[in-house]
Protein backbone atom coordinates (compact mmCIF):
# COMPACT_ATOMS: atom_id res chain seq x y z
CA MET A 1 0.08 0.01 0.00
CA ILE A 2 2.91 2.37 0.92
CA ILE A 3 4.62 1.52 -2.44
CA LYS A 4 1.43 2.25 -4.35
CA SER A 5 1.04 5.59 -2.63
CA ARG A 6 4.57 6.59 -3.35
CA ILE A 7 4.22 5.59 -7.09
CA SER A 8 1.14 7.66 -7.38
CA LEU A 9 2.79 10.56 -5.65
CA LEU A 10 5.79 10.15 -8.07
CA MET A 11 3.51 10.12 -11.08
CA ILE A 12 1.79 13.33 -9.95
CA HIS A 13 5.18 15.05 -9.45
CA ILE A 14 6.17 13.89 -12.89
CA ALA A 15 2.93 15.19 -14.48
CA LEU A 16 3.32 18.47 -12.65
CA LEU A 17 6.90 18.79 -13.68
CA LEU A 18 5.99 18.18 -17.40
CA SER A 19 3.16 20.68 -17.16
CA SER A 20 5.66 23.27 -15.66
CA ILE A 21 8.06 22.50 -18.29
CA ALA A 22 5.49 23.03 -20.99
CA CYS A 23 4.47 26.33 -19.51
CA ILE A 24 8.08 27.65 -19.30
CA ILE A 25 9.23 26.63 -22.87
CA PRO A 26 7.05 29.08 -24.69
CA ILE A 27 8.47 31.86 -22.36
CA VAL A 28 11.95 30.78 -22.95
CA LEU A 29 11.36 30.59 -26.76
CA VAL A 30 10.02 34.13 -26.78
CA LEU A 31 13.15 35.30 -24.91
CA THR A 32 15.60 33.51 -27.10
CA ALA A 33 13.84 34.52 -30.31
CA SER A 34 14.11 38.18 -29.27
CA PHE A 35 18.05 37.77 -29.09
CA THR A 36 18.15 35.82 -32.31
CA LYS A 37 19.42 37.45 -35.64
CA GLU A 38 16.67 38.12 -38.12
CA SER A 39 18.56 36.42 -41.01
CA THR A 40 18.92 33.27 -38.62
CA ILE A 41 15.13 33.18 -37.93
CA LEU A 42 14.28 33.42 -41.69
CA THR A 43 16.72 30.70 -42.59
CA GLU A 44 16.61 28.21 -39.65
CA GLY A 45 13.40 29.10 -37.85
CA TYR A 46 12.84 29.58 -34.10
CA SER A 47 14.96 27.73 -31.62
CA LEU A 48 15.54 27.50 -27.97
CA PHE A 49 19.28 27.53 -28.60
CA PRO A 50 20.00 29.97 -31.43
CA SER A 51 23.27 29.76 -33.34
CA GLU A 52 23.85 33.31 -33.22
CA ILE A 53 22.72 35.89 -30.55
CA THR A 54 22.45 39.51 -31.28
CA LEU A 55 20.66 42.66 -29.74
CA GLU A 56 19.72 44.31 -32.90
CA ALA A 57 16.00 43.82 -32.24
CA TYR A 58 16.37 45.68 -28.84
CA GLN A 59 18.64 48.33 -30.47
CA PHE A 60 15.98 48.90 -33.13
CA ILE A 61 13.30 49.29 -30.46
CA PHE A 62 15.30 51.56 -28.06
CA GLU A 63 16.57 53.66 -30.96
CA ASN A 64 14.54 56.47 -29.31
CA PRO A 65 14.78 55.75 -25.74
CA LYS A 66 13.17 58.88 -24.53
CA GLN A 67 9.84 57.92 -25.96
CA ILE A 68 10.02 54.37 -24.55
CA ILE A 69 10.99 55.62 -21.09
CA ASN A 70 8.05 58.28 -21.18
CA SER A 71 5.53 55.58 -22.22
CA TYR A 72 6.95 53.26 -19.45
CA VAL A 73 6.32 56.25 -16.86
CA VAL A 74 2.86 56.88 -18.14
CA THR A 75 1.88 53.23 -18.03
CA ILE A 76 3.49 52.63 -14.55
CA PHE A 77 1.69 55.72 -13.19
CA VAL A 78 -1.66 54.84 -14.70
CA THR A 79 -1.37 51.22 -13.55
CA VAL A 80 -0.48 52.10 -10.01
CA SER A 81 -2.84 54.88 -9.47
CA GLY A 82 -5.73 53.22 -11.32
CA THR A 83 -5.16 49.99 -9.51
CA LEU A 84 -5.24 51.60 -6.08
CA LEU A 85 -8.30 53.65 -6.90
CA SER A 86 -10.07 50.63 -8.40
CA ILE A 87 -9.34 48.60 -5.34
CA MET A 88 -10.80 51.22 -3.02
CA ILE A 89 -13.98 51.81 -4.99
CA THR A 90 -14.52 48.28 -5.84
CA ALA A 91 -14.28 47.16 -2.15
CA MET A 92 -16.66 49.93 -1.19
CA VAL A 93 -19.29 49.02 -3.79
CA ALA A 94 -18.96 45.38 -2.90
CA TYR A 95 -19.27 45.88 0.67
CA VAL A 96 -22.48 47.92 0.22
CA ILE A 97 -24.24 45.43 -1.93
CA CYS A 98 -23.28 42.41 0.34
CA ARG A 99 -24.84 43.96 3.35
CA LYS A 100 -28.01 42.02 4.12
CA ASP A 101 -29.61 45.02 5.97
CA PHE A 102 -29.34 47.40 3.01
CA PHE A 103 -32.69 47.46 1.21
CA LEU A 104 -31.30 48.42 -2.24
CA ALA A 105 -28.54 45.84 -2.23
CA ASN A 106 -30.13 43.39 -4.71
CA LYS A 107 -31.40 46.22 -6.93
CA ILE A 108 -27.80 47.71 -7.29
CA SER A 109 -26.34 44.18 -7.78
CA PHE A 110 -28.70 43.61 -10.58
CA PHE A 111 -27.99 46.94 -12.11
CA ILE A 112 -24.13 46.17 -11.93
CA PHE A 113 -24.90 42.68 -13.44
CA PHE A 114 -26.83 44.30 -16.15
CA THR A 115 -23.95 46.29 -17.43
CA LEU A 116 -22.02 43.12 -17.87
CA LEU A 117 -24.66 42.12 -20.62
CA PHE A 118 -25.38 45.52 -22.16
CA SER A 119 -23.49 48.75 -22.67
CA GLY A 120 -24.44 52.17 -24.12
CA GLY A 121 -22.15 51.59 -27.17
CA LEU A 122 -18.84 53.13 -28.37
CA VAL A 123 -20.02 56.38 -29.74
CA PRO A 124 -21.93 57.52 -26.54
CA TRP A 125 -19.11 56.49 -24.37
CA TYR A 126 -16.41 58.44 -26.47
CA ILE A 127 -18.73 61.47 -26.48
CA LEU A 128 -19.10 61.31 -22.58
CA VAL A 129 -15.31 61.01 -22.03
CA SER A 130 -14.17 63.58 -24.53
CA ARG A 131 -16.97 66.00 -25.00
CA ILE A 132 -18.80 66.08 -21.78
CA LEU A 133 -16.12 65.09 -19.18
CA HIS A 134 -13.34 66.82 -21.23
CA LEU A 135 -10.78 64.11 -20.49
CA LYS A 136 -9.28 63.92 -23.87
CA ASP A 137 -5.38 63.97 -23.93
CA SER A 138 -5.44 63.54 -20.23
CA PRO A 139 -4.16 60.78 -17.78
CA LEU A 140 -7.52 60.54 -16.27
CA ALA A 141 -8.95 59.20 -19.65
CA LEU A 142 -6.62 56.23 -19.18
CA ILE A 143 -7.59 55.55 -15.48
CA LEU A 144 -11.33 56.45 -14.89
CA PRO A 145 -12.86 53.97 -17.43
CA TYR A 146 -11.55 51.05 -15.64
CA VAL A 147 -11.97 52.09 -12.05
CA VAL A 148 -15.13 50.16 -11.66
CA THR A 149 -15.26 46.76 -13.38
CA PRO A 150 -18.66 44.97 -12.82
CA PHE A 151 -16.96 41.53 -12.89
CA LEU A 152 -14.47 42.61 -10.08
CA VAL A 153 -17.42 44.08 -8.03
CA LEU A 154 -19.29 40.81 -8.24
CA LEU A 155 -16.22 38.76 -7.45
CA MET A 156 -15.46 40.99 -4.42
CA LYS A 157 -19.10 40.78 -3.30
CA GLY A 158 -18.89 37.02 -3.33
CA PHE A 159 -15.82 37.22 -1.33
CA MET A 160 -17.25 39.64 1.31
CA SER A 161 -20.48 37.62 1.51
CA THR A 162 -18.49 34.94 3.28
CA ILE A 163 -17.78 37.34 6.24
CA PRO A 164 -20.18 36.60 9.05
CA PHE A 165 -22.70 39.43 9.54
CA ALA A 166 -22.62 38.90 13.22
CA LEU A 167 -19.13 40.18 13.20
CA ILE A 168 -20.43 43.52 11.82
CA GLU A 169 -23.29 43.49 14.19
CA SER A 170 -20.97 43.07 17.27
CA ALA A 171 -18.80 45.83 16.06
CA LYS A 172 -21.69 48.37 15.63
CA MET A 173 -22.94 47.25 19.16
CA ASP A 174 -19.54 48.35 20.54
CA GLY A 175 -20.08 51.71 18.97
CA ALA A 176 -18.18 51.40 15.85
CA SER A 177 -19.09 53.49 12.90
CA GLU A 178 -19.58 52.21 9.29
CA TYR A 179 -16.24 53.65 8.40
CA ARG A 180 -14.52 52.01 11.32
CA VAL A 181 -16.23 48.68 10.42
CA PHE A 182 -15.07 48.84 6.81
CA PHE A 183 -11.55 49.94 7.33
CA SER A 184 -10.65 48.38 10.59
CA ILE A 185 -12.52 44.83 10.05
CA ILE A 186 -13.63 44.16 6.52
CA ILE A 187 -10.46 45.46 4.84
CA PRO A 188 -7.96 43.48 6.94
CA ILE A 189 -10.20 40.30 6.49
CA SER A 190 -10.37 40.66 2.74
CA LYS A 191 -6.78 40.92 1.95
CA SER A 192 -7.07 37.76 -0.25
CA GLY A 193 -10.01 39.26 -2.29
CA LEU A 194 -8.25 42.65 -2.65
CA ALA A 195 -5.07 41.02 -3.95
CA THR A 196 -7.15 39.13 -6.50
CA ILE A 197 -8.97 42.12 -7.83
CA ALA A 198 -5.61 44.03 -7.64
CA LEU A 199 -3.96 41.48 -9.91
CA PHE A 200 -6.83 41.70 -12.44
CA SER A 201 -6.71 45.56 -12.30
CA VAL A 202 -2.91 45.61 -12.84
CA LEU A 203 -3.44 43.42 -15.92
CA ILE A 204 -6.22 45.48 -17.25
CA TYR A 205 -4.35 48.88 -16.94
CA TRP A 206 -0.85 47.53 -18.00
CA ASN A 207 -2.10 45.66 -21.12
CA ASP A 208 -4.52 48.38 -22.28
CA TYR A 209 -3.94 50.24 -25.53
CA TRP A 210 -7.48 50.91 -26.43
CA LEU A 211 -7.96 53.90 -24.27
CA SER A 212 -4.78 55.61 -25.34
CA LEU A 213 -5.87 54.80 -28.93
CA LEU A 214 -9.11 56.62 -28.59
CA PHE A 215 -8.43 59.53 -26.23
CA ILE A 216 -4.72 60.43 -26.55
CA ASP A 217 -3.57 62.39 -29.58
CA THR A 218 -0.33 63.69 -28.39
CA GLY A 219 2.86 61.59 -27.62
CA LYS A 220 3.01 62.89 -23.98
CA TYR A 221 0.60 60.40 -22.57
CA VAL A 222 0.91 57.61 -25.01
CA SER A 223 0.80 54.13 -23.28
CA LEU A 224 3.57 51.65 -23.69
CA GLN A 225 1.28 49.05 -25.37
CA LEU A 226 0.14 51.58 -28.04
CA LEU A 227 3.72 52.75 -28.51
CA LEU A 228 5.02 49.13 -29.08
CA TYR A 229 2.03 48.56 -31.52
CA ARG A 230 3.14 51.81 -33.47
CA ILE A 231 6.78 50.40 -33.58
CA MET A 232 5.61 47.09 -35.04
CA SER A 233 3.36 48.83 -37.39
CA ASN A 234 6.38 50.92 -38.57
CA ILE A 235 8.55 47.95 -39.01
CA ASP A 236 5.97 46.23 -41.27
CA PHE A 237 5.47 49.37 -43.17
CA LEU A 238 9.19 49.86 -43.82
CA ASN A 239 9.62 46.17 -44.81
CA SER A 240 6.79 46.55 -47.34
CA ALA A 241 8.45 49.66 -48.65
CA LEU A 242 11.86 47.84 -48.92
CA ALA A 243 10.21 44.87 -50.71
CA VAL A 244 8.55 47.34 -53.37
CA ALA A 245 11.83 48.88 -53.79
CA ASN A 246 13.66 45.56 -54.25
CA THR A 247 16.32 46.60 -51.64
CA SER A 248 17.50 43.23 -50.35
CA SER A 249 20.66 44.56 -48.71
CA VAL A 250 18.59 46.08 -45.74
CA VAL A 251 16.93 43.66 -43.48
CA LEU A 252 14.83 45.05 -40.56
CA PRO A 253 14.37 42.86 -37.43
CA SER A 254 10.63 42.16 -38.08
CA GLN A 255 10.25 38.72 -36.52
CA SER A 256 12.78 39.18 -33.64
CA ALA A 257 11.42 42.67 -32.99
CA ARG A 258 7.95 41.09 -32.33
CA PHE A 259 9.45 38.77 -29.60
CA ALA A 260 11.55 41.72 -28.20
CA LEU A 261 8.35 43.85 -27.94
CA ALA A 262 6.74 41.00 -26.10
CA VAL A 263 9.49 40.83 -23.65
CA VAL A 264 9.53 44.58 -23.07
CA ALA A 265 5.66 44.64 -22.70
CA ALA A 266 5.23 41.57 -20.60
CA GLY A 267 8.52 41.37 -18.63
CA PRO A 268 7.40 43.47 -15.62
CA MET A 269 4.16 41.40 -15.11
CA LEU A 270 6.33 38.24 -14.95
CA PHE A 271 7.99 39.67 -11.92
CA ILE A 272 4.85 41.03 -10.35
CA PHE A 273 2.46 37.86 -10.66
CA PRO A 274 4.52 35.61 -8.04
CA PHE A 275 3.76 38.10 -5.41
CA PHE A 276 -0.03 37.88 -5.95
CA GLN A 277 -0.05 34.12 -6.71
CA ARG A 278 -0.53 32.94 -3.09
CA PHE A 279 -3.68 35.25 -2.65
CA PHE A 280 -5.00 34.61 -6.27
CA VAL A 281 -6.29 31.01 -5.99
CA LYS A 282 -7.69 31.66 -2.55
CA GLY A 283 -9.46 34.98 -3.55
CA ILE A 284 -10.92 33.23 -6.52
CA THR A 285 -12.20 30.06 -4.80
CA VAL A 286 -13.47 31.74 -1.66
CA GLY A 287 -15.17 34.57 -3.57
CA SER A 288 -16.89 32.09 -5.90
CA ILE A 289 -18.63 30.22 -3.02
CA LYS A 290 -21.33 31.73 -1.14
CA GLY A 291 -21.45 30.39 2.45
């Protein structure tokens, strides 16, 4: 019996190891391809162990480092400030609609859920942000539209619903105000749920290029994702122009630059995710079960 259990445990470890390797290999392939010479990719294809390593893709991307750095600063600022604001407002809304003694809780929950199914459309939304709120060419145009995400509100509501209501009642009997209950009791208990929605918010803000494409006309507030997209579009345009001109002596790092752009864009997230991982699974599972 002991031998069978050890064999089963060994098989589980082997399966998990193979799964981990299968997840790591694509990341390593993207990293090595970004350091591979363009001519090597065209002749030999992609490889985990390239025959020739070069930095020409990164040199091409960082040819104008001032714009890259500026876009990094904009994206980091938008991500940090937007995530903090989103966590606070999402937690407040979720706390209100999970309170059983609030008579409008169900109606507000339905209203939030309704926005997951239907929206006002792109044109009214664009007019609201640019013409009515006058947020065009402003960092607020990159922050405010994602502050309240209905999915995250409902996820946080499910998490806070697991908190015993007797805990809130006992605190109020001791004279605690609603603000004291929320900030001193609810927030410390909800760390796993807050970390989960924080991770979602970070990914939403960091990977967004749509808001920058719609509302930013000047290069001052262009996000990193949109800048990298423009760089890739410029590379494709120049390659097409060179092909029409039959200029074979000039080869732009088209394929390797794609992977270098992926490394530049996704690299910071690979370092941030492990810090949230231990909260992520607990926040999802507990928030999805109503006790």
